[in-house]
Amino acid sequence: TDGGCPVLLTEPQSTNLITQSNDFSHSYWTKGSSSVVEGFTSPDGSSNAFKLVESALNERHRLRISSSVAVSNSTAYSQSIFVKSEGRTKVAIKDNVSSSQYASFDLASGSSIDKSSGSNFSIKEMSDGFYKISNTYTTIGTTAGFEISILDDTYTGGDPVSNTYQGDGVSGLYVYGAQLEELSYATSYIPTYGAV
């Protein structure tokens, strides 16, 4: 402490509103022109990350929760997920239900690309090539969604809803630990396992 007073760093209590936070093969997660493969090394060192693979179609390639989440209106929420490049380097996360707030990132440079007005995004380098990406926004209405989009190499900005491209059927991203919480910033990952 260099003679100063020690400081205990703490986080506020939070709840992950994504009820199946890491089993992307579960029906809780809808695959749009994409598929998932399990069994890859995650930031915690376990073999519990998934590969999100784009289809060989000229479509949007995405993964989203199958039903909306109840939220409070006009309130700050943060969404976050760990991602790693596997053939594609650009990714976006979005509330695809009421607010349409999004943020996009470049994993090759470890930087943010674009965001919707009112969003506050961040990217943080983790271990083994993973990044934690997050987006904080104010809700509009009482429901929210969570969507991850693989973006084309030529993407330079704009709403990912417009980013359709010809997939190759093999490229994609590694994904781990989706989270949506009622806070103005993303906290540490809180695993959830849903109902059996």
C-alpha positions as a printed NumPy array, in Angstrom:
array([[  0.   ,   0.   ,   0.   ],
       [  3.119,   2.286,   0.004],
       [  2.241,   3.527,   3.491],
       [ -1.305,   4.447,   2.558],
       [ -4.541,   2.934,   3.753],
       [ -5.525,  -0.353,   2.116],
       [ -8.615,  -0.195,  -0.077],
       [-11.143,  -2.99 ,  -0.527],
       [-12.597,  -2.963,  -4.029],
       [-16.191,  -4.172,  -4.047],
       [-19.044,  -4.386,  -6.522],
       [-22.713,  -3.754,  -5.836],
       [-25.074,  -6.68 ,  -5.558],
       [-26.446,  -7.515,  -8.969],
       [-28.629, -10.077, -10.735],
       [-28.044, -11.563, -14.159],
       [-31.407, -11.382, -15.924],
       [-30.251, -13.83 , -18.597],
       [-31.519, -17.075, -17.064],
       [-29.443, -19.407, -19.242],
       [-26.232, -17.414, -19.33 ],
       [-23.835, -19.86 , -20.931],
       [-25.65 , -22.854, -22.441],
       [-25.989, -21.407, -25.919],
       [-27.176, -24.775, -27.23 ],
       [-30.31 , -24.463, -25.061],
       [-33.634, -23.521, -26.68 ],
       [-33.489, -20.339, -24.579],
       [-31.126, -19.12 , -27.3  ],
       [-32.398, -18.728, -30.873],
       [-29.852, -19.181, -33.654],
       [-30.35 , -16.939, -36.677],
       [-28.389, -18.234, -39.7  ],
       [-25.882, -19.615, -37.215],
       [-25.13 , -22.65 , -35.073],
       [-23.172, -23.326, -31.888],
       [-20.563, -25.923, -30.963],
       [-19.631, -26.554, -27.327],
       [-16.447, -27.581, -25.552],
       [-13.944, -24.754, -26.002],
       [-11.732, -23.121, -23.389],
       [-13.327, -20.092, -21.727],
       [-11.694, -17.238, -19.77 ],
       [-12.106, -19.23 , -16.539],
       [ -9.983, -22.076, -17.964],
       [-12.836, -24.56 , -18.26 ],
       [-14.071, -26.183, -21.477],
       [-17.379, -24.332, -21.361],
       [-17.131, -21.73 , -24.128],
       [-19.089, -22.146, -27.356],
       [-18.173, -21.429, -30.934],
       [-20.823, -19.38 , -32.706],
       [-20.595, -20.388, -36.369],
       [-22.086, -18.406, -39.248],
       [-24.144, -20.244, -41.86 ],
       [-23.241, -20.343, -45.562],
       [-26.179, -18.046, -46.359],
       [-26.348, -14.377, -47.3  ],
       [-28.117, -13.36 , -44.093],
       [-27.641, -11.806, -40.685],
       [-25.68 , -14.227, -38.491],
       [-26.743, -13.905, -34.873],
       [-27.66 , -15.473, -31.552],
       [-30.414, -14.068, -29.348],
       [-32.525, -14.938, -26.342],
       [-35.799, -16.503, -27.441],
       [-38.067, -14.371, -25.255],
       [-37.785, -10.885, -23.82 ],
       [-36.763, -10.048, -20.253],
       [-38.871,  -7.925, -17.909],
       [-37.123,  -4.644, -17.064],
       [-37.967,  -1.28 , -15.543],
       [-38.773,   1.558, -17.916],
       [-36.328,   4.492, -18.317],
       [-33.663,   2.7  , -16.298],
       [-29.969,   2.038, -16.961],
       [-29.144,  -1.573, -17.875],
       [-25.86 ,  -3.136, -18.921],
       [-25.359,  -6.133, -21.206],
       [-22.028,  -7.928, -21.491],
       [-20.447, -11.071, -22.907],
       [-16.99 , -12.561, -23.423],
       [-16.01 , -13.045, -27.08 ],
       [-12.96 , -14.247, -29.007],
       [-12.259, -14.161, -32.729],
       [-12.409, -17.403, -34.702],
       [-12.349, -16.372, -38.351],
       [-14.411, -13.216, -37.778],
       [-13.17 , -10.192, -35.865],
       [-16.192,  -7.905, -35.654],
       [-19.14 ,  -8.369, -33.311],
       [-22.116,  -6.438, -31.97 ],
       [-24.4  ,  -6.761, -28.976],
       [-27.875,  -5.279, -28.961],
       [-31.143,  -4.946, -27.099],
       [-33.197,  -6.192, -30.03 ],
       [-36.608,  -5.747, -28.379],
       [-37.705,  -2.258, -27.344],
       [-34.756,   0.115, -27.181],
       [-32.763,  -1.176, -30.2  ],
       [-29.594,   0.042, -28.5  ],
       [-26.422,  -1.547, -29.893],
       [-22.639,  -1.45 , -29.673],
       [-20.089,  -2.93 , -32.078],
       [-16.466,  -3.928, -31.615],
       [-13.312,  -4.95 , -33.507],
       [-11.565,  -7.88 , -31.815],
       [ -8.518,  -7.602, -34.077],
       [ -7.617,  -4.212, -32.619],
       [ -9.403,  -4.585, -29.286],
       [-11.392,  -1.435, -29.924],
       [-14.966,  -0.21 , -30.181],
       [-16.428,   0.636, -33.596],
       [-19.848,   2.217, -33.241],
       [-22.806,   2.585, -30.909],
       [-26.338,   3.872, -30.946],
       [-27.084,   7.295, -29.502],
       [-27.465,   6.99 , -25.746],
       [-25.31 ,   3.887, -25.393],
       [-22.084,   3.703, -23.412],
       [-19.851,   0.835, -24.519],
       [-16.58 ,  -0.715, -23.414],
       [-14.177,  -3.483, -24.387],
       [-11.683,  -5.071, -22.003],
       [ -8.963,  -7.572, -22.859],
       [ -9.13 , -10.807, -20.868],
       [ -7.044, -13.995, -21.023],
       [ -6.324, -16.214, -24.046],
       [ -7.584, -13.798, -26.691],
       [-10.976, -13.155, -25.104],
       [-12.481,  -9.705, -24.685],
       [-15.312,  -8.661, -22.414],
       [-17.604,  -6.359, -24.365],
       [-20.413,  -4.395, -22.765],
       [-23.065,  -1.845, -23.568],
       [-25.016,   0.317, -21.129],
       [-28.222,   2.045, -22.189],
       [-31.51 ,   3.369, -20.837],
       [-34.534,   1.166, -21.448],
       [-37.606,   2.244, -23.376],
       [-40.539,   0.219, -22.085],
       [-40.654,  -2.781, -19.777],
       [-39.027,  -5.492, -21.881],
       [-35.498,  -5.98 , -23.179],
       [-33.642,  -8.452, -25.359],
       [-30.1  ,  -9.656, -25.849],
       [-28.581, -10.337, -29.253],
       [-25.043, -11.131, -30.427],
       [-24.262, -10.567, -34.104],
       [-21.26 , -11.712, -36.105],
       [-20.373,  -8.826, -38.409],
       [-18.864,  -8.827, -41.865],
       [-15.191,  -7.891, -42.259],
       [-16.268,  -4.824, -44.243],
       [-18.528,  -3.463, -41.468],
       [-17.564,   0.077, -40.419],
       [-20.607,   1.125, -38.378],
       [-24.366,   1.301, -38.138],
       [-27.133,  -0.829, -36.685],
       [-26.205,  -4.528, -36.995],
       [-29.757,  -5.229, -38.202],
       [-28.515,  -4.007, -41.591],
       [-25.402,  -6.181, -41.641],
       [-26.21 ,  -9.103, -43.93 ],
       [-23.343, -10.888, -45.687],
       [-22.433, -14.15 , -47.362],
       [-21.243, -16.512, -44.654],
       [-18.8  , -19.351, -45.312],
       [-20.278, -21.912, -42.928],
       [-17.163, -22.247, -40.763],
       [-16.092, -18.826, -39.453],
       [-17.381, -17.161, -36.338],
       [-16.599, -16.29 , -32.73 ],
       [-16.13 , -17.975, -29.386],
       [-18.735, -16.797, -26.852],
       [-19.046, -17.178, -23.1  ],
       [-21.034, -15.715, -20.221],
       [-23.907, -13.49 , -21.381],
       [-25.203, -11.028, -18.823],
       [-27.92 ,  -8.365, -18.547],
       [-28.192,  -6.426, -15.317],
       [-29.901,  -3.354, -13.887],
       [-26.812,  -1.223, -13.406],
       [-25.06 ,   1.623, -15.182],
       [-21.977,  -0.565, -15.778],
       [-21.209,  -4.242, -16.215],
       [-20.108,  -6.174, -13.139],
       [-18.302,  -9.511, -12.866],
       [-19.953, -12.45 , -14.578],
       [-22.822, -14.09 , -12.649],
       [-23.545, -17.612, -14.034],
       [-27.167, -18.71 , -14.335],
       [-28.521, -22.12 , -15.241],
       [-32.252, -21.626, -15.799],
       [-34.886, -24.211, -15.03 ],
       [-34.18 , -27.92 , -15.479]])
